[in-house]
PDB file of N, CA and C in Angstrom:
ATOM      1  N   MET A   1     -20.464 -18.705 -11.026  1.00 55.00           N
ATOM      2  CA  MET A   1     -19.030 -18.481 -10.941  1.00 55.00           C
ATOM      3  C   MET A   1     -18.790 -17.057 -10.424  1.00 55.00           C
ATOM      4  N   THR A   2     -17.894 -16.918  -9.463  1.00 78.00           N
ATOM      5  CA  THR A   2     -17.652 -15.608  -8.871  1.00 78.00           C
ATOM      6  C   THR A   2     -16.327 -14.976  -9.290  1.00 78.00           C
ATOM      7  N   THR A   3     -15.508 -15.697 -10.065  1.00 85.00           N
ATOM      8  CA  THR A   3     -14.311 -15.087 -10.649  1.00 85.00           C
ATOM      9  C   THR A   3     -14.239 -15.446 -12.127  1.00 85.00           C
ATOM     10  N   ASN A   4     -13.532 -14.594 -12.866  1.00 88.00           N
ATOM     11  CA  ASN A   4     -13.365 -14.804 -14.305  1.00 88.00           C
ATOM     12  C   ASN A   4     -11.889 -14.798 -14.675  1.00 88.00           C
ATOM     13  N   GLY A   5     -11.091 -15.559 -13.979  1.00 91.00           N
ATOM     14  CA  GLY A   5      -9.686 -15.697 -14.317  1.00 91.00           C
ATOM     15  C   GLY A   5      -8.799 -14.599 -13.742  1.00 91.00           C
ATOM     16  N   ILE A   6      -7.609 -14.521 -14.290  1.00 93.00           N
ATOM     17  CA  ILE A   6      -6.605 -13.570 -13.814  1.00 93.00           C
ATOM     18  C   ILE A   6      -6.799 -12.230 -14.514  1.00 93.00           C
ATOM     19  N   GLU A   7      -6.879 -11.184 -13.726  1.00 92.00           N
ATOM     20  CA  GLU A   7      -7.027  -9.826 -14.246  1.00 92.00           C
ATOM     21  C   GLU A   7      -5.669  -9.193 -14.503  1.00 92.00           C
ATOM     22  N   ALA A   8      -4.747  -9.345 -13.532  1.00 94.00           N
ATOM     23  CA  ALA A   8      -3.472  -8.636 -13.635  1.00 94.00           C
ATOM     24  C   ALA A   8      -2.418  -9.275 -12.750  1.00 94.00           C
ATOM     25  N   VAL A   9      -1.179  -8.924 -13.057  1.00 95.00           N
ATOM     26  CA  VAL A   9      -0.044  -9.236 -12.211  1.00 95.00           C
ATOM     27  C   VAL A   9       0.605  -7.902 -11.874  1.00 95.00           C
ATOM     28  N   PHE A  10       0.727  -7.618 -10.579  1.00 94.00           N
ATOM     29  CA  PHE A  10       1.409  -6.407 -10.126  1.00 94.00           C
ATOM     30  C   PHE A  10       2.805  -6.802  -9.675  1.00 94.00           C
ATOM     31  N   LEU A  11       3.809  -6.174 -10.261  1.00 96.00           N
ATOM     32  CA  LEU A  11       5.196  -6.462  -9.924  1.00 96.00           C
ATOM     33  C   LEU A  11       5.880  -5.218  -9.400  1.00 96.00           C
ATOM     34  N   GLU A  12       6.759  -5.412  -8.439  1.00 97.00           N
ATOM     35  CA  GLU A  12       7.622  -4.330  -7.988  1.00 97.00           C
ATOM     36  C   GLU A  12       9.028  -4.640  -8.478  1.00 97.00           C
ATOM     37  N   THR A  13       9.794  -3.608  -8.778  1.00 98.00           N
ATOM     38  CA  THR A  13      11.134  -3.756  -9.329  1.00 98.00           C
ATOM     39  C   THR A  13      12.046  -2.683  -8.762  1.00 98.00           C
ATOM     40  N   HIS A  14      13.342  -2.923  -8.874  1.00 98.00           N
ATOM     41  CA  HIS A  14      14.307  -1.888  -8.509  1.00 98.00           C
ATOM     42  C   HIS A  14      14.698  -1.047  -9.717  1.00 98.00           C
ATOM     43  N   ASN A  15      14.299  -1.495 -10.924  1.00 97.00           N
ATOM     44  CA  ASN A  15      14.650  -0.733 -12.125  1.00 97.00           C
ATOM     45  C   ASN A  15      13.521  -0.847 -13.146  1.00 97.00           C
ATOM     46  N   TRP A  16      12.660   0.156 -13.176  1.00 97.00           N
ATOM     47  CA  TRP A  16      11.502   0.167 -14.074  1.00 97.00           C
ATOM     48  C   TRP A  16      11.927  -0.010 -15.529  1.00 97.00           C
ATOM     49  N   GLY A  17      12.945   0.712 -15.966  1.00 96.00           N
ATOM     50  CA  GLY A  17      13.362   0.648 -17.369  1.00 96.00           C
ATOM     51  C   GLY A  17      13.793  -0.752 -17.784  1.00 96.00           C
ATOM     52  N   LYS A  18      14.622  -1.395 -16.977  1.00 97.00           N
ATOM     53  CA  LYS A  18      15.072  -2.754 -17.289  1.00 97.00           C
ATOM     54  C   LYS A  18      13.913  -3.742 -17.265  1.00 97.00           C
ATOM     55  N   ALA A  19      13.025  -3.603 -16.273  1.00 98.00           N
ATOM     56  CA  ALA A  19      11.889  -4.518 -16.174  1.00 98.00           C
ATOM     57  C   ALA A  19      10.971  -4.367 -17.387  1.00 98.00           C
ATOM     58  N   ALA A  20      10.697  -3.129 -17.798  1.00 98.00           N
ATOM     59  CA  ALA A  20       9.838  -2.901 -18.961  1.00 98.00           C
ATOM     60  C   ALA A  20      10.475  -3.495 -20.219  1.00 98.00           C
ATOM     61  N   LYS A  21      11.767  -3.308 -20.399  1.00 98.00           N
ATOM     62  CA  LYS A  21      12.456  -3.863 -21.581  1.00 98.00           C
ATOM     63  C   LYS A  21      12.420  -5.388 -21.569  1.00 98.00           C
ATOM     64  N   PHE A  22      12.549  -5.986 -20.379  1.00 98.00           N
ATOM     65  CA  PHE A  22      12.483  -7.437 -20.262  1.00 98.00           C
ATOM     66  C   PHE A  22      11.130  -7.952 -20.768  1.00 98.00           C
ATOM     67  N   PHE A  23      10.047  -7.349 -20.291  1.00 97.00           N
ATOM     68  CA  PHE A  23       8.719  -7.806 -20.709  1.00 97.00           C
ATOM     69  C   PHE A  23       8.451  -7.484 -22.182  1.00 97.00           C
ATOM     70  N   GLN A  24       8.967  -6.383 -22.673  1.00 98.00           N
ATOM     71  CA  GLN A  24       8.814  -6.079 -24.095  1.00 98.00           C
ATOM     72  C   GLN A  24       9.550  -7.117 -24.941  1.00 98.00           C
ATOM     73  N   ALA A  25      10.698  -7.594 -24.472  1.00 97.00           N
ATOM     74  CA  ALA A  25      11.429  -8.643 -25.185  1.00 97.00           C
ATOM     75  C   ALA A  25      10.640  -9.951 -25.207  1.00 97.00           C
ATOM     76  N   LEU A  26       9.751 -10.130 -24.226  1.00 97.00           N
ATOM     77  CA  LEU A  26       8.896 -11.317 -24.175  1.00 97.00           C
ATOM     78  C   LEU A  26       7.614 -11.153 -24.993  1.00 97.00           C
ATOM     79  N   GLY A  27       7.450 -10.006 -25.652  1.00 97.00           N
ATOM     80  CA  GLY A  27       6.287  -9.792 -26.507  1.00 97.00           C
ATOM     81  C   GLY A  27       5.214  -8.899 -25.926  1.00 97.00           C
ATOM     82  N   TYR A  28       5.441  -8.330 -24.743  1.00 97.00           N
ATOM     83  CA  TYR A  28       4.468  -7.415 -24.140  1.00 97.00           C
ATOM     84  C   TYR A  28       4.628  -6.033 -24.746  1.00 97.00           C
ATOM     85  N   GLU A  29       3.505  -5.334 -24.880  1.00 97.00           N
ATOM     86  CA  GLU A  29       3.533  -3.968 -25.399  1.00 97.00           C
ATOM     87  C   GLU A  29       3.193  -3.002 -24.284  1.00 97.00           C
ATOM     88  N   LEU A  30       3.905  -1.894 -24.262  1.00 98.00           N
ATOM     89  CA  LEU A  30       3.670  -0.874 -23.254  1.00 98.00           C
ATOM     90  C   LEU A  30       2.358  -0.162 -23.560  1.00 98.00           C
ATOM     91  N   GLU A  31       1.402  -0.224 -22.629  1.00 97.00           N
ATOM     92  CA  GLU A  31       0.128   0.486 -22.798  1.00 97.00           C
ATOM     93  C   GLU A  31       0.240   1.912 -22.282  1.00 97.00           C
ATOM     94  N   PHE A  32       0.938   2.089 -21.171  1.00 96.00           N
ATOM     95  CA  PHE A  32       1.214   3.429 -20.669  1.00 96.00           C
ATOM     96  C   PHE A  32       2.302   3.367 -19.607  1.00 96.00           C
ATOM     97  N   SER A  33       2.969   4.501 -19.421  1.00 96.00           N
ATOM     98  CA  SER A  33       3.922   4.638 -18.322  1.00 96.00           C
ATOM     99  C   SER A  33       3.559   5.895 -17.550  1.00 96.00           C
ATOM    100  N   THR A  34       4.028   5.970 -16.323  1.00 94.00           N
ATOM    101  CA  THR A  34       3.731   7.110 -15.472  1.00 94.00           C
ATOM    102  C   THR A  34       4.991   7.945 -15.280  1.00 94.00           C
ATOM    103  N   ASP A  35       4.842   9.077 -14.627  1.00 94.00           N
ATOM    104  CA  ASP A  35       6.007   9.908 -14.343  1.00 94.00           C
ATOM    105  C   ASP A  35       6.678   9.515 -13.021  1.00 94.00           C
ATOM    106  N   HIS A  36       6.274   8.392 -12.429  1.00 94.00           N
ATOM    107  CA  HIS A  36       6.910   7.920 -11.198  1.00 94.00           C
ATOM    108  C   HIS A  36       7.413   6.478 -11.342  1.00 94.00           C
ATOM    109  N   ASN A  37       8.040   6.193 -12.493  1.00 96.00           N
ATOM    110  CA  ASN A  37       8.718   4.916 -12.744  1.00 96.00           C
ATOM    111  C   ASN A  37       7.811   3.698 -12.581  1.00 96.00           C
ATOM    112  N   SER A  38       6.705   3.722 -13.281  1.00 97.00           N
ATOM    113  CA  SER A  38       5.810   2.574 -13.311  1.00 97.00           C
ATOM    114  C   SER A  38       5.069   2.583 -14.637  1.00 97.00           C
ATOM    115  N   GLY A  39       4.399   1.485 -14.923  1.00 97.00           N
ATOM    116  CA  GLY A  39       3.627   1.421 -16.150  1.00 97.00           C
ATOM    117  C   GLY A  39       2.960   0.080 -16.324  1.00 97.00           C
ATOM    118  N   GLN A  40       2.139   0.012 -17.373  1.00 97.00           N
ATOM    119  CA  GLN A  40       1.341  -1.183 -17.645  1.00 97.00           C
ATOM    120  C   GLN A  40       1.692  -1.733 -19.016  1.00 97.00           C
ATOM    121  N   LEU A  41       1.856  -3.050 -19.077  1.00 98.00           N
ATOM    122  CA  LEU A  41       2.149  -3.750 -20.321  1.00 98.00           C
ATOM    123  C   LEU A  41       1.140  -4.869 -20.512  1.00 98.00           C
ATOM    124  N   ARG A  42       0.939  -5.266 -21.764  1.00 97.00           N
ATOM    125  CA  ARG A  42      -0.011  -6.347 -22.046  1.00 97.00           C
ATOM    126  C   ARG A  42       0.482  -7.123 -23.263  1.00 97.00           C
ATOM    127  N   ASN A  43       0.185  -8.428 -23.246  1.00 96.00           N
ATOM    128  CA  ASN A  43       0.515  -9.296 -24.366  1.00 96.00           C
ATOM    129  C   ASN A  43      -0.787  -9.904 -24.861  1.00 96.00           C
ATOM    130  N   GLY A  44      -1.316  -9.378 -25.952  1.00 93.00           N
ATOM    131  CA  GLY A  44      -2.578  -9.880 -26.494  1.00 93.00           C
ATOM    132  C   GLY A  44      -3.748  -9.522 -25.596  1.00 93.00           C
ATOM    133  N   ASP A  45      -4.689 -10.465 -25.467  1.00 92.00           N
ATOM    134  CA  ASP A  45      -5.894 -10.236 -24.667  1.00 92.00           C
ATOM    135  C   ASP A  45      -5.752 -10.725 -23.232  1.00 92.00           C
ATOM    136  N   GLY A  46      -4.574 -11.183 -22.858  1.00 90.00           N
ATOM    137  CA  GLY A  46      -4.383 -11.741 -21.527  1.00 90.00           C
ATOM    138  C   GLY A  46      -4.317 -10.685 -20.439  1.00 90.00           C
ATOM    139  N   PRO A  47      -4.023 -11.123 -19.229  1.00 94.00           N
ATOM    140  CA  PRO A  47      -3.919 -10.202 -18.107  1.00 94.00           C
ATOM    141  C   PRO A  47      -2.845  -9.141 -18.358  1.00 94.00           C
ATOM    142  N   TYR A  48      -3.039  -7.990 -17.768  1.00 95.00           N
ATOM    143  CA  TYR A  48      -2.006  -6.969 -17.899  1.00 95.00           C
ATOM    144  C   TYR A  48      -0.983  -7.139 -16.796  1.00 95.00           C
ATOM    145  N   VAL A  49       0.205  -6.594 -17.021  1.00 97.00           N
ATOM    146  CA  VAL A  49       1.270  -6.582 -16.034  1.00 97.00           C
ATOM    147  C   VAL A  49       1.516  -5.117 -15.688  1.00 97.00           C
ATOM    148  N   PHE A  50       1.374  -4.784 -14.403  1.00 96.00           N
ATOM    149  CA  PHE A  50       1.669  -3.433 -13.945  1.00 96.00           C
ATOM    150  C   PHE A  50       2.940  -3.510 -13.117  1.00 96.00           C
ATOM    151  N   ILE A  51       3.934  -2.715 -13.486  1.00 97.00           N
ATOM    152  CA  ILE A  51       5.236  -2.738 -12.828  1.00 97.00           C
ATOM    153  C   ILE A  51       5.480  -1.389 -12.177  1.00 97.00           C
ATOM    154  N   ALA A  52       5.911  -1.419 -10.918  1.00 97.00           N
ATOM    155  CA  ALA A  52       6.213  -0.190 -10.182  1.00 97.00           C
ATOM    156  C   ALA A  52       7.594  -0.304  -9.549  1.00 97.00           C
ATOM    157  N   GLU A  53       8.384   0.754  -9.682  1.00 97.00           N
ATOM    158  CA  GLU A  53       9.709   0.773  -9.080  1.00 97.00           C
ATOM    159  C   GLU A  53       9.613   1.080  -7.589  1.00 97.00           C
ATOM    160  N   VAL A  54      10.390   0.332  -6.793  1.00 97.00           N
ATOM    161  CA  VAL A  54      10.456   0.549  -5.347  1.00 97.00           C
ATOM    162  C   VAL A  54      11.910   0.832  -4.969  1.00 97.00           C
ATOM    163  N   PRO A  55      12.142   1.442  -3.806  1.00 97.00           N
ATOM    164  CA  PRO A  55      13.514   1.743  -3.373  1.00 97.00           C
ATOM    165  C   PRO A  55      14.366   0.483  -3.212  1.00 97.00           C
ATOM    166  N   GLU A  56      15.670   0.643  -3.332  1.00 97.00           N
ATOM    167  CA  GLU A  56      16.613  -0.476  -3.227  1.00 97.00           C
ATOM    168  C   GLU A  56      16.533  -1.198  -1.890  1.00 97.00           C
ATOM    169  N   ASP A  57      16.132  -0.515  -0.824  1.00 97.00           N
ATOM    170  CA  ASP A  57      16.083  -1.140   0.495  1.00 97.00           C
ATOM    171  C   ASP A  57      14.805  -1.951   0.730  1.00 97.00           C
ATOM    172  N   ARG A  58      13.964  -2.025  -0.266  1.00 96.00           N
ATOM    173  CA  ARG A  58      12.707  -2.777  -0.174  1.00 96.00           C
ATOM    174  C   ARG A  58      12.755  -3.961  -1.125  1.00 96.00           C
ATOM    175  N   LYS A  59      12.392  -5.127  -0.640  1.00 97.00           N
ATOM    176  CA  LYS A  59      12.359  -6.327  -1.489  1.00 97.00           C
ATOM    177  C   LYS A  59      11.192  -6.224  -2.460  1.00 97.00           C
ATOM    178  N   PRO A  60      11.448  -6.386  -3.768  1.00 97.00           N
ATOM    179  CA  PRO A  60      10.353  -6.327  -4.739  1.00 97.00           C
ATOM    180  C   PRO A  60       9.348  -7.450  -4.516  1.00 97.00           C
ATOM    181  N   GLY A  61       8.076  -7.094  -4.552  1.00 94.00           N
ATOM    182  CA  GLY A  61       7.013  -8.063  -4.364  1.00 94.00           C
ATOM    183  C   GLY A  61       6.255  -8.342  -5.650  1.00 94.00           C
ATOM    184  N   MET A  62       5.301  -9.264  -5.559  1.00 94.00           N
ATOM    185  CA  MET A  62       4.453  -9.612  -6.689  1.00 94.00           C
ATOM    186  C   MET A  62       3.064  -9.929  -6.150  1.00 94.00           C
ATOM    187  N   GLN A  63       2.054  -9.544  -6.902  1.00 92.00           N
ATOM    188  CA  GLN A  63       0.675  -9.796  -6.498  1.00 92.00           C
ATOM    189  C   GLN A  63      -0.116 -10.234  -7.720  1.00 92.00           C
ATOM    190  N   LEU A  64      -0.846 -11.321  -7.581  1.00 92.00           N
ATOM    191  CA  LEU A  64      -1.720 -11.818  -8.632  1.00 92.00           C
ATOM    192  C   LEU A  64      -3.135 -11.348  -8.313  1.00 92.00           C
ATOM    193  N   VAL A  65      -3.803 -10.752  -9.289  1.00 92.00           N
ATOM    194  CA  VAL A  65      -5.145 -10.205  -9.075  1.00 92.00           C
ATOM    195  C   VAL A  65      -6.144 -11.005  -9.904  1.00 92.00           C
ATOM    196  N   LEU A  66      -7.180 -11.512  -9.236  1.00 93.00           N
ATOM    197  CA  LEU A  66      -8.237 -12.256  -9.927  1.00 93.00           C
ATOM    198  C   LEU A  66      -9.386 -11.323 -10.264  1.00 93.00           C
ATOM    199  N   LYS A  67      -9.997 -11.552 -11.420  1.00 92.00           N
ATOM    200  CA  LYS A  67     -11.135 -10.745 -11.854  1.00 92.00           C
ATOM    201  C   LYS A  67     -12.401 -11.306 -11.217  1.00 92.00           C
ATOM    202  N   ALA A  68     -13.041 -10.496 -10.393  1.00 89.00           N
ATOM    203  CA  ALA A  68     -14.262 -10.921  -9.719  1.00 89.00           C
ATOM    204  C   ALA A  68     -15.465 -10.663 -10.614  1.00 89.00           C
ATOM    205  N   ALA A  69     -16.330 -11.662 -10.728  1.00 83.00           N
ATOM    206  CA  ALA A  69     -17.521 -11.527 -11.552  1.00 83.00           C
ATOM    207  C   ALA A  69     -18.718 -11.074 -10.726  1.00 83.00           C
ATOM    208  N   ASP A  70     -18.754 -11.509  -9.469  1.00 80.00           N
ATOM    209  CA  ASP A  70     -19.913 -11.235  -8.633  1.00 80.00           C
ATOM    210  C   ASP A  70     -19.451 -10.801  -7.250  1.00 80.00           C
ATOM    211  N   GLU A  71     -19.367  -9.516  -7.050  1.00 83.00           N
ATOM    212  CA  GLU A  71     -18.878  -8.938  -5.800  1.00 83.00           C
ATOM    213  C   GLU A  71     -19.668  -9.432  -4.591  1.00 83.00           C
ATOM    214  N   ASP A  72     -20.981  -9.437  -4.683  1.00 83.00           N
ATOM    215  CA  ASP A  72     -21.824  -9.829  -3.562  1.00 83.00           C
ATOM    216  C   ASP A  72     -21.656 -11.305  -3.202  1.00 83.00           C
ATOM    217  N   ALA A  73     -21.541 -12.170  -4.209  1.00 82.00           N
ATOM    218  CA  ALA A  73     -21.393 -13.604  -3.950  1.00 82.00           C
ATOM    219  C   ALA A  73     -20.072 -13.902  -3.252  1.00 82.00           C
ATOM    220  N   LEU A  74     -19.006 -13.240  -3.670  1.00 80.00           N
ATOM    221  CA  LEU A  74     -17.708 -13.442  -3.017  1.00 80.00           C
ATOM    222  C   LEU A  74     -17.761 -13.034  -1.554  1.00 80.00           C
ATOM    223  N   ALA A  75     -18.299 -11.857  -1.301  1.00 78.00           N
ATOM    224  CA  ALA A  75     -18.335 -11.322   0.063  1.00 78.00           C
ATOM    225  C   ALA A  75     -19.221 -12.160   0.986  1.00 78.00           C
ATOM    226  N   ALA A  76     -20.239 -12.828   0.438  1.00 83.00           N
ATOM    227  CA  ALA A  76     -21.193 -13.579   1.251  1.00 83.00           C
ATOM    228  C   ALA A  76     -20.824 -15.046   1.434  1.00 83.00           C
ATOM    229  N   ASP A  77     -19.873 -15.568   0.665  1.00 85.00           N
ATOM    230  CA  ASP A  77     -19.545 -16.990   0.716  1.00 85.00           C
ATOM    231  C   ASP A  77     -18.811 -17.327   2.015  1.00 85.00           C
ATOM    232  N   PRO A  78     -19.349 -18.224   2.847  1.00 87.00           N
ATOM    233  CA  PRO A  78     -18.704 -18.547   4.124  1.00 87.00           C
ATOM    234  C   PRO A  78     -17.364 -19.269   3.969  1.00 87.00           C
ATOM    235  N   ALA A  79     -17.085 -19.822   2.806  1.00 89.00           N
ATOM    236  CA  ALA A  79     -15.818 -20.512   2.573  1.00 89.00           C
ATOM    237  C   ALA A  79     -14.677 -19.541   2.277  1.00 89.00           C
ATOM    238  N   ILE A  80     -15.003 -18.259   2.097  1.00 90.00           N
ATOM    239  CA  ILE A  80     -13.996 -17.250   1.752  1.00 90.00           C
ATOM    240  C   ILE A  80     -13.752 -16.356   2.954  1.00 90.00           C
ATOM    241  N   GLU A  81     -12.495 -16.339   3.417  1.00 93.00           N
ATOM    242  CA  GLU A  81     -12.113 -15.458   4.523  1.00 93.00           C
ATOM    243  C   GLU A  81     -11.773 -14.081   3.962  1.00 93.00           C
ATOM    244  N   VAL A  82     -12.619 -13.112   4.237  1.00 93.00           N
ATOM    245  CA  VAL A  82     -12.398 -11.751   3.761  1.00 93.00           C
ATOM    246  C   VAL A  82     -11.459 -11.043   4.729  1.00 93.00           C
ATOM    247  N   VAL A  83     -10.344 -10.541   4.201  1.00 95.00           N
ATOM    248  CA  VAL A  83      -9.383  -9.778   4.998  1.00 95.00           C
ATOM    249  C   VAL A  83      -9.721  -8.296   4.919  1.00 95.00           C
ATOM    250  N   THR A  84      -9.978  -7.835   3.707  1.00 95.00           N
ATOM    251  CA  THR A  84     -10.380  -6.450   3.473  1.00 95.00           C
ATOM    252  C   THR A  84     -11.574  -6.480   2.520  1.00 95.00           C
ATOM    253  N   PRO A  85     -12.734  -5.937   2.890  1.00 93.00           N
ATOM    254  CA  PRO A  85     -13.888  -5.949   1.987  1.00 93.00           C
ATOM    255  C   PRO A  85     -13.638  -5.068   0.767  1.00 93.00           C
ATOM    256  N   PHE A  86     -14.511  -5.197  -0.223  1.00 93.00           N
ATOM    257  CA  PHE A  86     -14.364  -4.396  -1.436  1.00 93.00           C
ATOM    258  C   PHE A  86     -14.314  -2.906  -1.090  1.00 93.00           C
ATOM    259  N   GLU A  87     -13.309  -2.242  -1.663  1.00 94.00           N
ATOM    260  CA  GLU A  87     -13.125  -0.802  -1.489  1.00 94.00           C
ATOM    261  C   GLU A  87     -12.758  -0.189  -2.825  1.00 94.00           C
ATOM    262  N   GLU A  88     -13.123   1.054  -3.013  1.00 93.00           N
ATOM    263  CA  GLU A  88     -12.763   1.783  -4.235  1.00 93.00           C
ATOM    264  C   GLU A  88     -11.266   2.075  -4.221  1.00 93.00           C
ATOM    265  N   THR A  89     -10.641   1.983  -5.396  1.00 88.00           N
ATOM    266  CA  THR A  89      -9.228   2.327  -5.533  1.00 88.00           C
ATOM    267  C   THR A  89      -9.101   3.669  -6.249  1.00 88.00           C
ATOM    268  N   HIS A  90      -7.912   4.239  -6.184  1.00 85.00           N
ATOM    269  CA  HIS A  90      -7.673   5.509  -6.873  1.00 85.00           C
ATOM    270  C   HIS A  90      -7.488   5.320  -8.376  1.00 85.00           C
ATOM    271  N   TYR A  91      -7.415   4.075  -8.847  1.00 81.00           N
ATOM    272  CA  TYR A  91      -7.203   3.823 -10.266  1.00 81.00           C
ATOM    273  C   TYR A  91      -8.435   3.236 -10.957  1.00 81.00           C
ATOM    274  N   GLY A  92      -9.605   3.408 -10.361  1.00 85.00           N
ATOM    275  CA  GLY A  92     -10.843   3.115 -11.075  1.00 85.00           C
ATOM    276  C   GLY A  92     -11.424   1.728 -10.937  1.00 85.00           C
ATOM    277  N   THR A  93     -11.054   0.992  -9.909  1.00 87.00           N
ATOM    278  CA  THR A  93     -11.625  -0.331  -9.694  1.00 87.00           C
ATOM    279  C   THR A  93     -12.081  -0.445  -8.232  1.00 87.00           C
ATOM    280  N   ARG A  94     -12.645  -1.600  -7.919  1.00 91.00           N
ATOM    281  CA  ARG A  94     -12.940  -1.942  -6.526  1.00 91.00           C
ATOM    282  C   ARG A  94     -12.165  -3.220  -6.246  1.00 91.00           C
ATOM    283  N   GLU A  95     -11.535  -3.300  -5.066  1.00 93.00           N
ATOM    284  CA  GLU A  95     -10.735  -4.465  -4.734  1.00 93.00           C
ATOM    285  C   GLU A  95     -11.073  -4.998  -3.348  1.00 93.00           C
ATOM    286  N   MET A  96     -10.920  -6.317  -3.211  1.00 93.00           N
ATOM    287  CA  MET A  96     -11.127  -7.008  -1.954  1.00 93.00           C
ATOM    288  C   MET A  96      -9.934  -7.947  -1.761  1.00 93.00           C
ATOM    289  N   THR A  97      -9.491  -8.121  -0.524  1.00 94.00           N
ATOM    290  CA  THR A  97      -8.415  -9.068  -0.222  1.00 94.00           C
ATOM    291  C   THR A  97      -9.007 -10.236   0.560  1.00 94.00           C
ATOM    292  N   VAL A  98      -8.657 -11.453   0.130  1.00 93.00           N
ATOM    293  CA  VAL A  98      -9.108 -12.670   0.809  1.00 93.00           C
ATOM    294  C   VAL A  98      -7.896 -13.531   1.135  1.00 93.00           C
ATOM    295  N   ARG A  99      -8.092 -14.454   2.080  1.00 93.00           N
ATOM    296  CA  ARG A  99      -7.010 -15.365   2.483  1.00 93.00           C
ATOM    297  C   ARG A  99      -7.417 -16.787   2.137  1.00 93.00           C
ATOM    298  N   ASP A 100      -6.503 -17.521   1.481  1.00 93.00           N
ATOM    299  CA  ASP A 100      -6.806 -18.916   1.163  1.00 93.00           C
ATOM    300  C   ASP A 100      -6.491 -19.798   2.382  1.00 93.00           C
ATOM    301  N   PRO A 101      -6.846 -21.095   2.338  1.00 91.00           N
ATOM    302  CA  PRO A 101      -6.648 -21.965   3.505  1.00 91.00           C
ATOM    303  C   PRO A 101      -5.192 -22.100   3.957  1.00 91.00           C
ATOM    304  N   ASP A 102      -4.235 -21.794   3.078  1.00 92.00           N
ATOM    305  CA  ASP A 102      -2.823 -21.886   3.443  1.00 92.00           C
ATOM    306  C   ASP A 102      -2.238 -20.546   3.877  1.00 92.00           C
ATOM    307  N   GLY A 103      -3.083 -19.524   3.987  1.00 93.00           N
ATOM    308  CA  GLY A 103      -2.633 -18.233   4.488  1.00 93.00           C
ATOM    309  C   GLY A 103      -2.192 -17.225   3.445  1.00 93.00           C
ATOM    310  N   ARG A 104      -2.228 -17.597   2.156  1.00 93.00           N
ATOM    311  CA  ARG A 104      -1.852 -16.646   1.101  1.00 93.00           C
ATOM    312  C   ARG A 104      -2.952 -15.621   0.907  1.00 93.00           C
ATOM    313  N   LEU A 105      -2.536 -14.384   0.633  1.00 93.00           N
ATOM    314  CA  LEU A 105      -3.502 -13.319   0.348  1.00 93.00           C
ATOM    315  C   LEU A 105      -3.726 -13.204  -1.149  1.00 93.00           C
ATOM    316  N   TRP A 106      -4.978 -12.999  -1.529  1.00 92.00           N
ATOM    317  CA  TRP A 106      -5.377 -12.833  -2.925  1.00 92.00           C
ATOM    318  C   TRP A 106      -6.179 -11.545  -3.046  1.00 92.00           C
ATOM    319  N   THR A 107      -5.988 -10.856  -4.156  1.00 92.00           N
ATOM    320  CA  THR A 107      -6.762  -9.646  -4.434  1.00 92.00           C
ATOM    321  C   THR A 107      -7.806  -9.995  -5.486  1.00 92.00           C
ATOM    322  N   MET A 108      -9.048  -9.598  -5.216  1.00 92.00           N
ATOM    323  CA  MET A 108     -10.149  -9.733  -6.168  1.00 92.00           C
ATOM    324  C   MET A 108     -10.469  -8.327  -6.664  1.00 92.00           C
ATOM    325  N   GLN A 109     -10.651  -8.181  -7.963  1.00 91.00           N
ATOM    326  CA  GLN A 109     -10.890  -6.847  -8.535  1.00 91.00           C
ATOM    327  C   GLN A 109     -12.120  -6.848  -9.412  1.00 91.00           C
ATOM    328  N   VAL A 110     -12.927  -5.803  -9.290  1.00 88.00           N
ATOM    329  CA  VAL A 110     -14.070  -5.586 -10.184  1.00 88.00           C
ATOM    330  C   VAL A 110     -13.963  -4.166 -10.728  1.00 88.00           C
ATOM    331  N   GLU A 111     -14.473  -3.989 -11.928  1.00 79.00           N
ATOM    332  CA  GLU A 111     -14.531  -2.640 -12.515  1.00 79.00           C
ATOM    333  C   GLU A 111     -15.665  -1.895 -11.856  1.00 79.00           C
ATOM    334  N   LYS A 112     -15.493  -0.610 -11.669  1.00 70.00           N
ATOM    335  CA  LYS A 112     -16.568   0.223 -11.073  1.00 70.00           C
ATOM    336  C   LYS A 112     -17.655   0.466 -12.092  1.00 70.00           C
TER     337      LYS A 112
END
């Protein structure tokens, strides 16, 4: 197996405070917030939700991140179209972007 389920959901919002309160009302606990209107919440042992505020002129997006178990197997599998190979991130992980048969982009993440 080359993935181990969902690692995270990355959300963009126009109002960090309202979005954080919404998820807290759903039972998520704030793990940390940043000084640039973003933060991470989690509900139990499940995937974390990272929310970042974007300008009003930008449509808020969403990204689902899968936890990769075997970086080498994913990159070598001919059935997987690699868009961006695994690269180090500034937040302590390695990520790869792949495209599914219908054209959707998926992010695979491994811990460094």
